[in-house]
Coordinates of C-alpha atoms and ligand atoms in Angstrom, one line a residue:
X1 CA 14.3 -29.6 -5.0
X2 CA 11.2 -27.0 -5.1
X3 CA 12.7 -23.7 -5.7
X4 CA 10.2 -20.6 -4.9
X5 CA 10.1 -17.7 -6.5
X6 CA 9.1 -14.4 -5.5
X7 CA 7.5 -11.5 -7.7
X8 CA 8.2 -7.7 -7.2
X9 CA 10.7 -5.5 -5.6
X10 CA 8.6 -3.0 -3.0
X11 CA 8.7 -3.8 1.1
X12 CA 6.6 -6.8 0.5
X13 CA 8.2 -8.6 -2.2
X14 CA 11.7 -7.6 0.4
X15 CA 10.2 -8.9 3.3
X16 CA 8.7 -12.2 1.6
X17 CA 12.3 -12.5 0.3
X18 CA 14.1 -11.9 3.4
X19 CA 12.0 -14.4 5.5
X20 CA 12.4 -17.1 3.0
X21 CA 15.8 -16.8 2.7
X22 CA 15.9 -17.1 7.0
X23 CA 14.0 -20.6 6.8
X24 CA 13.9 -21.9 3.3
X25 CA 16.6 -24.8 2.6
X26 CA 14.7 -27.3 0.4
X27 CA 15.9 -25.1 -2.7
X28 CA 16.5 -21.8 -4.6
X29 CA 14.5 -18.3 -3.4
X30 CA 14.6 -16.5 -6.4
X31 CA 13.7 -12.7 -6.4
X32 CA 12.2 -11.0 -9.2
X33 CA 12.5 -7.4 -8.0
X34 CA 11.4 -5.5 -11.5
X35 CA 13.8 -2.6 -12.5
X36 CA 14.1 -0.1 -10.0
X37 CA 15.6 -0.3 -6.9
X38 CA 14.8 -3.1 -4.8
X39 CA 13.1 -3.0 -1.4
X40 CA 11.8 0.4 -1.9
X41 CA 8.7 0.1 -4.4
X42 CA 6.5 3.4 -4.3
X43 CA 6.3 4.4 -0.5
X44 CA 9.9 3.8 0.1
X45 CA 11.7 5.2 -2.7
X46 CA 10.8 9.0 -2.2
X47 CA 14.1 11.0 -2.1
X48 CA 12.1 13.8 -0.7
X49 CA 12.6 14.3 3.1
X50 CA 9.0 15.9 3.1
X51 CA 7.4 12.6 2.5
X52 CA 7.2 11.2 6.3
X53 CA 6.3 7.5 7.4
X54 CA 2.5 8.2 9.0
X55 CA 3.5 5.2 11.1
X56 CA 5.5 6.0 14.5
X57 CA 9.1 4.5 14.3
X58 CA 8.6 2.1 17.2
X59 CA 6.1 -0.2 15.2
X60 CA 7.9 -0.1 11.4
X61 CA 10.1 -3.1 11.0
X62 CA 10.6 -5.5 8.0
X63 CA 10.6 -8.8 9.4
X64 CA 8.6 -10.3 12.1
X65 CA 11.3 -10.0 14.9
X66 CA 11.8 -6.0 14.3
X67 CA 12.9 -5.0 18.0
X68 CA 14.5 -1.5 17.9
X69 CA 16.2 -2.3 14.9
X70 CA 15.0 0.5 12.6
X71 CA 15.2 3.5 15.6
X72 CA 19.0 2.2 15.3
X73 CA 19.2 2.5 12.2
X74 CA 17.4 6.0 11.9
X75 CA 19.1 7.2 15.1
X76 CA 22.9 6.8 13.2
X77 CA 21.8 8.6 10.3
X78 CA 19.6 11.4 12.0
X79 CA 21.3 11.3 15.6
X80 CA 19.2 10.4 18.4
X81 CA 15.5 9.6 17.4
X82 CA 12.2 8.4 19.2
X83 CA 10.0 5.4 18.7
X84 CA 7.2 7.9 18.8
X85 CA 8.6 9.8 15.9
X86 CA 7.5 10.3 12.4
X87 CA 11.0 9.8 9.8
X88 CA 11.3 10.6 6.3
X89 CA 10.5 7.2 4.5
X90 CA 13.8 7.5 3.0
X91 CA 15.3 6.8 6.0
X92 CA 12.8 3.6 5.9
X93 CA 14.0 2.5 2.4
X94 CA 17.6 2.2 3.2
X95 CA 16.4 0.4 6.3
X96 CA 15.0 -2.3 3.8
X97 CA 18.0 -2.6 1.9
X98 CA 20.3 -2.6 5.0
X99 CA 18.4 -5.1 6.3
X100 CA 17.5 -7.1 3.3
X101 CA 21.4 -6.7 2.9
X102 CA 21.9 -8.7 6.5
X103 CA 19.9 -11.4 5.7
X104 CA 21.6 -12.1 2.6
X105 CA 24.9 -12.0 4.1
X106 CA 23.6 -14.8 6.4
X107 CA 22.3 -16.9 3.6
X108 CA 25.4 -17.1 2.1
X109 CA 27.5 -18.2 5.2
X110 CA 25.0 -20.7 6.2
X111 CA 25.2 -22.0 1.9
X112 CA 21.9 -21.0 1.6
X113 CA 20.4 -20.7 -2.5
X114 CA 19.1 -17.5 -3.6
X115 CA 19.2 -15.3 -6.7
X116 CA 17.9 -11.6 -7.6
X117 CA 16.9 -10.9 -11.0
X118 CA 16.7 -7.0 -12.0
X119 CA 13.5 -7.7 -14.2
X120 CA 9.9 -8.3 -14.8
X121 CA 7.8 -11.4 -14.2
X122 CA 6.0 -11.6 -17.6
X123 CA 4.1 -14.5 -17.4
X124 CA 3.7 -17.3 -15.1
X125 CA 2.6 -20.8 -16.9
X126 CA 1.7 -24.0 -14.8
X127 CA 3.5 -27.4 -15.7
X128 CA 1.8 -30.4 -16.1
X129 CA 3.9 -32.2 -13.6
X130 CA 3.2 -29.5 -10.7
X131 CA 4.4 -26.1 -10.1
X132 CA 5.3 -23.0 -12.6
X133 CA 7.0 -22.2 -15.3
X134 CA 7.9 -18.3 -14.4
X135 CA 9.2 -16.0 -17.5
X136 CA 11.9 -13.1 -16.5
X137 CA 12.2 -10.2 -19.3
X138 CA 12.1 -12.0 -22.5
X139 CA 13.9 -15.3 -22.7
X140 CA 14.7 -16.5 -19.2
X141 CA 12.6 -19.3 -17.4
X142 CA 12.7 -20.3 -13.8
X143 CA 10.9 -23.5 -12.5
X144 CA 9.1 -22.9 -9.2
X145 CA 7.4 -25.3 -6.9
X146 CA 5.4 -22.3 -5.4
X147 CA 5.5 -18.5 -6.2
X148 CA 4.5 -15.4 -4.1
X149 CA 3.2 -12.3 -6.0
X150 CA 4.1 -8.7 -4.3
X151 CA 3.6 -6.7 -7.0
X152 CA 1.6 -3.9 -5.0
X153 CA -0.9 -1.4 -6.5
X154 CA -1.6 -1.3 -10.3
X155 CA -0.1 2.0 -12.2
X156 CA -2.8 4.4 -12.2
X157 CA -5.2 4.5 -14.5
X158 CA -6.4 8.0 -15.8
X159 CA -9.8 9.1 -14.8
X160 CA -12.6 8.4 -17.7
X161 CA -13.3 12.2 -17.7
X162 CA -9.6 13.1 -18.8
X163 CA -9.9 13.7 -22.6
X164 CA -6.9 11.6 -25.0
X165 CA -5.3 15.3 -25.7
X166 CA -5.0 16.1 -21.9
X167 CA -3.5 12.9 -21.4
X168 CA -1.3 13.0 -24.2
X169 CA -0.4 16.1 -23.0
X170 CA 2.9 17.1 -20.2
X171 CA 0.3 19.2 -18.8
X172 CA -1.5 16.2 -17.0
X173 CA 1.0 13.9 -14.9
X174 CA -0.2 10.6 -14.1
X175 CA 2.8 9.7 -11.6
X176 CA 2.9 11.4 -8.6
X177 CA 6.0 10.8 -7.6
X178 CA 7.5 11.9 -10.9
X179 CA 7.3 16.1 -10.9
X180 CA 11.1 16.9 -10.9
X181 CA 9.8 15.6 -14.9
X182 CA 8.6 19.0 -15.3
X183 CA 10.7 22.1 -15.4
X184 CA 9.1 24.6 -16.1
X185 CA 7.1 26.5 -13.1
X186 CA 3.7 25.9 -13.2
X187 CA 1.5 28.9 -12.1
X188 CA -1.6 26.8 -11.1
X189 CA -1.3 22.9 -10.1
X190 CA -4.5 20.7 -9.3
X191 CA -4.2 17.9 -7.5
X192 CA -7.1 15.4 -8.1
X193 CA -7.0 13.6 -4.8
X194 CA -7.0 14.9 -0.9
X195 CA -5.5 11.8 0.4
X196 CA -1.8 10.7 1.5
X197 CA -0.4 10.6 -1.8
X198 CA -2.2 14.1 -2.1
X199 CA -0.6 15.6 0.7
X200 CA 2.9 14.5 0.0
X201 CA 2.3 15.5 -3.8
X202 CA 1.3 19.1 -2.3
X203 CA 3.8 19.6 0.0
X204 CA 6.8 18.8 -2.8
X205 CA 5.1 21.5 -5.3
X206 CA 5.0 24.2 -2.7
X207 CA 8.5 23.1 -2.1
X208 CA 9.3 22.9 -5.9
X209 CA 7.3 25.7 -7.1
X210 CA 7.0 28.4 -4.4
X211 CA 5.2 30.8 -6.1
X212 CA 2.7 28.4 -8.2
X213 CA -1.2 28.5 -6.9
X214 CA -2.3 25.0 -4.9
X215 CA -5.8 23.3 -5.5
X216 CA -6.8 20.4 -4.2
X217 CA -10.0 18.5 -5.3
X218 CA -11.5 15.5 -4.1
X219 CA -15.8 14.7 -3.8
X220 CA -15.5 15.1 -0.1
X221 CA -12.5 17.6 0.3
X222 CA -11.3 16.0 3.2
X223 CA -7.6 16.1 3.8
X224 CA -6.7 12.5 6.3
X225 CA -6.8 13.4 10.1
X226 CA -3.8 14.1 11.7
X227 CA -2.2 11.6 14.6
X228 CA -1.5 12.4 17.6
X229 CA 1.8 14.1 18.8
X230 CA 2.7 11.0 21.1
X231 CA 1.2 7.7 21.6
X232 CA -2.6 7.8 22.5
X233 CA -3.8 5.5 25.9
X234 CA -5.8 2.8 24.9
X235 CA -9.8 3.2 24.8
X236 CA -10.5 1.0 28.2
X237 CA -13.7 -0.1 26.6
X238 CA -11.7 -1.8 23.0
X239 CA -12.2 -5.4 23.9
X240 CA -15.8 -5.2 24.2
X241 CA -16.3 -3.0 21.1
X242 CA -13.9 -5.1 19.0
X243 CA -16.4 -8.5 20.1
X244 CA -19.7 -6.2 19.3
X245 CA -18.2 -4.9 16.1
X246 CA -17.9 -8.7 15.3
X247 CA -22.2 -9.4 15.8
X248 CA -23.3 -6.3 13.5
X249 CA -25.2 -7.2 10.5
X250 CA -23.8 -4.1 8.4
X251 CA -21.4 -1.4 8.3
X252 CA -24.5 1.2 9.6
X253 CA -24.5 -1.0 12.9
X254 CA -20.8 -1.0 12.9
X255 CA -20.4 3.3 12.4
X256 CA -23.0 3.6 15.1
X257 CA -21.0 1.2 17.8
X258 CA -18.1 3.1 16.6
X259 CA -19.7 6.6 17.4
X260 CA -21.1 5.3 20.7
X261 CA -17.9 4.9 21.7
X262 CA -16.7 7.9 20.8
X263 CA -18.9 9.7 23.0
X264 CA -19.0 7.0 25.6
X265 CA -15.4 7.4 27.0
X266 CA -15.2 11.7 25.6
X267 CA -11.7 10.9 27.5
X268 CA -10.2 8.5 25.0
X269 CA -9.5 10.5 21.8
X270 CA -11.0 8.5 18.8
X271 CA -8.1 7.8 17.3
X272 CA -7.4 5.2 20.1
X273 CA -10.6 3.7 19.4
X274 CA -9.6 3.6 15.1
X275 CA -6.4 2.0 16.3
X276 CA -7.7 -0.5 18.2
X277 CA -9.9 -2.0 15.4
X278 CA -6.6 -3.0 13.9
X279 CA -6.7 -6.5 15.2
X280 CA -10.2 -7.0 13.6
X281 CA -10.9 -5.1 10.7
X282 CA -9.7 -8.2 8.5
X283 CA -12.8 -10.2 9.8
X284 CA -15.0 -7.2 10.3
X285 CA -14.7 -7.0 6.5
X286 CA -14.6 -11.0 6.1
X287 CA -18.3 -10.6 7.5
X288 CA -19.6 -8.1 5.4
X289 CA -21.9 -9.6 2.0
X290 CA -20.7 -8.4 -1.8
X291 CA -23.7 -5.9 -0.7
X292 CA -22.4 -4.5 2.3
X293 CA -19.3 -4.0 1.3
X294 CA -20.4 -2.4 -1.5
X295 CA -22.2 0.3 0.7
X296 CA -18.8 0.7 2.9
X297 CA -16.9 1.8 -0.7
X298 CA -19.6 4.2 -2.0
X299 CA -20.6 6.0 1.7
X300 CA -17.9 4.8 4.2
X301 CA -14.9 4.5 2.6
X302 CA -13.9 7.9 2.3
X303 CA -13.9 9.2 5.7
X304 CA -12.6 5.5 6.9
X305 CA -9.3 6.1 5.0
X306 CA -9.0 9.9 6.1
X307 CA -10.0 8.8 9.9
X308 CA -7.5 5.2 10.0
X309 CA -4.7 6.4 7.5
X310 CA -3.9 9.4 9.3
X311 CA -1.0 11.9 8.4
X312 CA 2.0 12.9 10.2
X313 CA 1.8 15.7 12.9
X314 CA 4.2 17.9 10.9
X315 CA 2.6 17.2 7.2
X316 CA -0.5 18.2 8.7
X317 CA 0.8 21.2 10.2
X318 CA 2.7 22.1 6.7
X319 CA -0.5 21.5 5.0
X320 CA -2.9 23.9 7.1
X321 CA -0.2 26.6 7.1
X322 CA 0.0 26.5 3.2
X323 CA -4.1 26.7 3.2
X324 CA -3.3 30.0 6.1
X325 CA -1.4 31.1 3.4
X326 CA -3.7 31.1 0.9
X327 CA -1.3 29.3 -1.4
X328 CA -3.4 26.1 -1.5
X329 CA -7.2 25.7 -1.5
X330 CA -9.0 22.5 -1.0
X331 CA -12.5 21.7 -2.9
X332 CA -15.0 19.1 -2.4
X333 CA -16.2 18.6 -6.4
X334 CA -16.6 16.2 -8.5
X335 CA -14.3 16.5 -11.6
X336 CA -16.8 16.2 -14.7
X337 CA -13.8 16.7 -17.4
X338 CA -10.3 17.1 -18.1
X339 CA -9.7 19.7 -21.1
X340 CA -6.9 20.7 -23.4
X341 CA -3.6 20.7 -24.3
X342 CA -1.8 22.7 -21.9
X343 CA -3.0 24.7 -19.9
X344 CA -5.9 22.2 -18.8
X345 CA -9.6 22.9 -18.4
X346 CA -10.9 21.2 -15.1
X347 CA -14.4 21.4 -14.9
X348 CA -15.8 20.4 -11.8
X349 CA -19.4 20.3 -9.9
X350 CA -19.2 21.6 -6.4
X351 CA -20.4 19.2 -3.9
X352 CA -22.1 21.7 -1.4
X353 CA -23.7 24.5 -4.5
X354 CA -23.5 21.6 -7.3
X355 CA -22.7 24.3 -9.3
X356 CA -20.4 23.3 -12.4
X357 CA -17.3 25.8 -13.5
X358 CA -14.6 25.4 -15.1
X359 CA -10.8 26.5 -13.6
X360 CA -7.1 26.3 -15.8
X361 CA -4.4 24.6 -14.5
X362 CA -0.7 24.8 -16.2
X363 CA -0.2 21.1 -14.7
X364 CA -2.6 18.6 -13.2
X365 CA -1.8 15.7 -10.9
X366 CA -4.4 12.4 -10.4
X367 CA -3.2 11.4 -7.1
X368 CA -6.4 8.9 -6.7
X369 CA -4.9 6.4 -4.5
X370 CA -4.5 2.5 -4.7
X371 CA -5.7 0.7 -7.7
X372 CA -6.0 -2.7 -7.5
X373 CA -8.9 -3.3 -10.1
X374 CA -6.6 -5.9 -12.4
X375 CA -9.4 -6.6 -14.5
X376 CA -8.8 -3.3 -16.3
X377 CA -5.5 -5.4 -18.0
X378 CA -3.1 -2.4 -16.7
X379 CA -0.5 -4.9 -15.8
X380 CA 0.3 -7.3 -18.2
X381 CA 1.2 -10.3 -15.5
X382 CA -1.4 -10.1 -13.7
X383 CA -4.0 -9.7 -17.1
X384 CA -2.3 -13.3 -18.3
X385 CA -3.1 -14.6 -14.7
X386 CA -6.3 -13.9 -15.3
X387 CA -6.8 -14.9 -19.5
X388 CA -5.3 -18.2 -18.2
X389 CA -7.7 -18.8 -15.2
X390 CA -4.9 -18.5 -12.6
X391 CA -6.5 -15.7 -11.2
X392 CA -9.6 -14.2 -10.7
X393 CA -10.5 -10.6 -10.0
X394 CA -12.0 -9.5 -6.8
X395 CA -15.8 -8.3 -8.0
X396 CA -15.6 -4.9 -6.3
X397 CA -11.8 -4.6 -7.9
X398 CA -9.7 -4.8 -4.9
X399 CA -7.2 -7.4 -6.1
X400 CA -7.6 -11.2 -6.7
X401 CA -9.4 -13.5 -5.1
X402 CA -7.6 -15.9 -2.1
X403 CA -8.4 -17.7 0.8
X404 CA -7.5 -17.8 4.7
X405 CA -3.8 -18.8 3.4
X406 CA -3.6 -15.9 0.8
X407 CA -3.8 -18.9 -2.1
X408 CA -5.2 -17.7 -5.2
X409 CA -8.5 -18.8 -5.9
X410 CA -9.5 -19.7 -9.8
X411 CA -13.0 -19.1 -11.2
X412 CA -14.0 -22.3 -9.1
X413 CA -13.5 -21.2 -5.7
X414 CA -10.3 -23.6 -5.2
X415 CA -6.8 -23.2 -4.4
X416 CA -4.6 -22.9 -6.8
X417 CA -1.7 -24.8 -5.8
X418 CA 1.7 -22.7 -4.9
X419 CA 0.1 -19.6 -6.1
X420 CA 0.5 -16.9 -3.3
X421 CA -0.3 -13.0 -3.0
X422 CA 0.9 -10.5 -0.5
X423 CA 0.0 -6.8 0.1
X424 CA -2.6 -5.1 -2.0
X425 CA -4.1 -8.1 -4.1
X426 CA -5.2 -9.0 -1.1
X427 CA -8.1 -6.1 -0.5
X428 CA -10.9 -8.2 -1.5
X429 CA -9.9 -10.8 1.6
X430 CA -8.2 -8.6 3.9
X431 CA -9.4 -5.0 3.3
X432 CA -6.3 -3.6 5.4
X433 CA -3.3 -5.1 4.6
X434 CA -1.2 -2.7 2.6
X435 CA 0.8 -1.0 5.8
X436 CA 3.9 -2.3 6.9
X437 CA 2.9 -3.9 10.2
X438 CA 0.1 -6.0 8.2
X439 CA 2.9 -7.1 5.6
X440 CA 5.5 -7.7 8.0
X441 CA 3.4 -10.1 9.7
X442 CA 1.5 -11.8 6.3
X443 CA 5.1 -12.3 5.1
X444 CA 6.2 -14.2 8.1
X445 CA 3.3 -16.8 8.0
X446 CA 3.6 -17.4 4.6
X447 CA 7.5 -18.3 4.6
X448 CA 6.6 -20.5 8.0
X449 CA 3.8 -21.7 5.5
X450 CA 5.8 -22.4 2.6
X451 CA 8.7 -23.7 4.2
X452 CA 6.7 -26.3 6.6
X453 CA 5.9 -27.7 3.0
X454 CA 9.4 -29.5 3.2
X455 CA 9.4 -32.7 4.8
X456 CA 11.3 -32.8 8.1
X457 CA 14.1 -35.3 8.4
X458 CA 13.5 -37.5 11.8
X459 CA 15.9 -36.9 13.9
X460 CA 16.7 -39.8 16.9
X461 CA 15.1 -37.6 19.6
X462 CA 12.1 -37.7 17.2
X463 CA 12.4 -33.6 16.9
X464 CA 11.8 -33.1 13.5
X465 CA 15.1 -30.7 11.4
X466 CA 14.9 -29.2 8.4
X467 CA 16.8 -31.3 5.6
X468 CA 19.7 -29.2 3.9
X469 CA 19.8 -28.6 0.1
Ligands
FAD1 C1 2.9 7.0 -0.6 C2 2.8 5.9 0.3 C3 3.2 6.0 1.6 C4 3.0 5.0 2.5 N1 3.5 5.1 3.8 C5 3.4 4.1 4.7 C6 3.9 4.2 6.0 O1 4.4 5.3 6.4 N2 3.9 3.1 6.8 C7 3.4 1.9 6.4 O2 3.4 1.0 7.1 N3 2.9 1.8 5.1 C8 2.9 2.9 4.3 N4 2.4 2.7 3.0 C9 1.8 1.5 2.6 C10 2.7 0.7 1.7 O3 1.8 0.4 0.7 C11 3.5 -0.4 2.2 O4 4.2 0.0 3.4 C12 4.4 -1.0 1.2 O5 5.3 -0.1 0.7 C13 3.8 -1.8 0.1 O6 4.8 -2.4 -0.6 P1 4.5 -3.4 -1.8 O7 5.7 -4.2 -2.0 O8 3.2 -4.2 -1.5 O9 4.1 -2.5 -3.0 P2 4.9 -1.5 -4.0 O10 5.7 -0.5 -3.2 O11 4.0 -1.0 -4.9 O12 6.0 -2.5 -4.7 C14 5.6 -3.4 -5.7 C15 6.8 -3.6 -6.5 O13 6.6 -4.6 -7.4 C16 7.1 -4.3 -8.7 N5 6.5 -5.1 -9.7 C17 5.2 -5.0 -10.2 N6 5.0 -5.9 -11.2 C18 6.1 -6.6 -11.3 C19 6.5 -7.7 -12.2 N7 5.7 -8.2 -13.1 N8 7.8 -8.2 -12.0 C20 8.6 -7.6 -11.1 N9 8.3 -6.6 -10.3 C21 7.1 -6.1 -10.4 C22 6.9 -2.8 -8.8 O14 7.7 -2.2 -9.8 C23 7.2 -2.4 -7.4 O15 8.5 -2.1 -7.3 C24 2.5 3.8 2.1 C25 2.1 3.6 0.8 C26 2.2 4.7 -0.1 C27 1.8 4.5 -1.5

């Protein structure tokens, strides 16, 4: 018996679960799902109907055979909806659960072994005979034969310019998603960040606070691109970009084909031509050197991620009407330092003037994004990963490194045996492959993967069947 366990309670750690518990039979899936709600994890467990999927419904799903499933779903608790639509992630979260819910009902008629734990993973330690010793909260030990970390994003870390009082202070709120933590109305909020998290951060302080000031401030003050009401048509040209894309020597190459076909077919709106890089932007990035990719983070990255992680029709619209408003101002700066005790001091050097000022803010929010540089020791798992030489951090700090089969690598470039990753430690290797369509379909191969690791009972057709436990 090889039981598996799986590490962290978000959509991948869910969906890793859940397709497991569909195929696995050669012994216990255990699910370490952390201590908030499982299935949800950050994106998903937003009680604010603001906050809206900036994925259409047609192509969110959990599990690799999605169908209509989650338009269903939606459709019974909002009345009729469209694939093309935009939902509350909320709606999405309880989609997870319901569905998590199914497949757990099915393991259990078909006497299938599984247990949740409402914990942490503290520390995973390899035994000498094979496989993992895995440590839950503070006393309890699981044996695994092969483990699969979804933990997601690290917790952010605070930006180096934000002095110890600031931070120490309520005035500076490190958690996005935490404001209903402070009660009383701010008159100015900053937002340090012009990305999704930014604008869903935004939209809930108007909401919250109607009469407080709005500033945004990010280097390039570029709020993410909006999609498209309906579906785009497909550029007609895709196939042939997608196989030129694959022959550049550098991202420079790559931006030009990409602006080429921009103004090649003015008929296809660009986002088509974004959308259709989906199938190779894992070995786009694959092909790029340490140096390349190095020049994608520091000059491409940022309008990349505003022009591929686009926002919602209607958070896009609530956004502009709040800058029509005046209520909210967006500034491309650098933020030099973080000041005070409450009120802050931002001082910041404007990108176009480079001028430096300094602006007060009763509360200010670092919405910065993913982090995924575990070197910085932020999450104690993954930090004894890497003492231990289970794990070694991606050298531009997005994630740990893996190969094709998303297997950890140690400091020696091999495999460590029946050590798995999913979702955002998986940066380095994949680049995209944080959404749910990326996950849904990284957490399908790996239970195939995982399961095919049982040896199939011969059968007297010679079909091979899974043994039972
Ligand atoms: C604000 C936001 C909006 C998004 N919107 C969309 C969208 O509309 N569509 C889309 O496809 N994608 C969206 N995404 C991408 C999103 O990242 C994925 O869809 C998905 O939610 C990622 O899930 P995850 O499980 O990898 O990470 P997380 O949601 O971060 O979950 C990881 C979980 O692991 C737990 N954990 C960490 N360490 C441990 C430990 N040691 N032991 C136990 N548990 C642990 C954490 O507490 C957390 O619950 C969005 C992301 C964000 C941040």
């Amino acid at each position: 018996m090889a039981d598996i366990v799986v590490i962290g309670g978000g959509a991948a750690g869910a969906a890793a679960f859940g397709e497991l518990l569909a195929r696995y039979e050669a012994g216990t899936v255990h699910w370490i799902v952390g201590r908030q709600a499982p299935g949800r994890g950050i994106a998903y467990g937003t009680r604010d109907d603001r906050h809206l999927l900036n994925v259409r419904a047609a192509s969110m799903g959990v599990f690799a055979e999605h169908g209509e499933d989650f338009i269903q779903h939606a459709s019974r608790q909002l009345g009729q909806v469209k694939g093309t639509d935009f939902l509350p992630r909320r709606i999405f979260g309880d989609f997870i659960q319901a569905q998590v819910g199914a497949r757990i009902d099915a393991a259990r008629r078909l006497g299938r072994s599984f247990r949740i734990y409402p914990d942490n993973a503290c520390e995973i330690l390899p035994r000498g005979e094979g496989g993992y010793a895995v440590r839950v909260g503070e006393q309890r030990w699981l044996d695994a034969g092969q483990v699969v970390l979804a933990v997601g994003a690290l917790a952010q870390r605070a930006l180096r310019t934000v002095s110890p009082a600031a931070l120490d202070s309520d005035a500076y709120e490190l958690d996005p998603w935490r404001l209903e933590r402070h009660v009383t109305p701010p008159r100015r909020v900053m937002v340090i960040g012009t990305g999704l998290t930014a604008v869903d951060t935004l939209l809930s302080a108007a909401e919250r606070w109607p009469h407080a000031e709005l500033v945004a401030v990010s280097r390039h003050g570029l709020w993410p691109f909006t999609h498209s009401p309906l579906p785009l048509a497909a550029y007609p040209g895709q196939e042939e970009l997608n196989r030129r894309l694959l022959t550049c020597d550098g991202s420079a190459s790559m931006v030009r084909l990409v602006r080429a076909a921009f103004d090649e077919a003015p008929e296809s709106d660009w986002r088509s031509v974004i959308d259709g890089m989906r199938p190779v932007n894992a070995l786009l990035w694959q092909r790029l050197s340490h140096a390349r990719r190095r020049q994608f983070l520091r000059h491409a990255r940022w309008v990349w991620e505003a022009s591929r992680h686009r926002m919602a029709p209607a958070s896009g619209q609530a956004i502009h009407q709040l800058e029509e408003e005046g209520r909210l101002h967006a500034i491309a700066a650098r933020v030099l330092a973080v000041d005070g005790d409450g009120p802050l001091q931002v001082t910041v050097r404007e990108r176009a003037t480079q001028l430096v000022s300094t602006m007060q803010a009763d509360l200010v929010v670092q919405a910065t994004g993913l982090d995924t540089a575990v070197a910085y020791g932020a999450h104690a798992l993954l930090a004894q990963l890497l003492r231990d030489g289970l794990a070694v951090a991606d050298p531009l700090q997005l994630g740990v490194l893996a190969n094709v089969d998303d297997q950890l690598l140690t400091a020696t470039g091999a495999a460590q045996p029946g050590l798995y990753a999913i979702g955002s430690l998986l940066r380095g290797n994949l680049w995209e492959c944080t959404a749910m369509p990326e996950i849904r379909a990284a957490a399908h191969r790996l239970a195939v993967q995982l399961s095919r690791g049982q040896p199939l009972a011969a059968t007297c057709d010679g079909v091979g069947e899974l043994p039972r436990s």
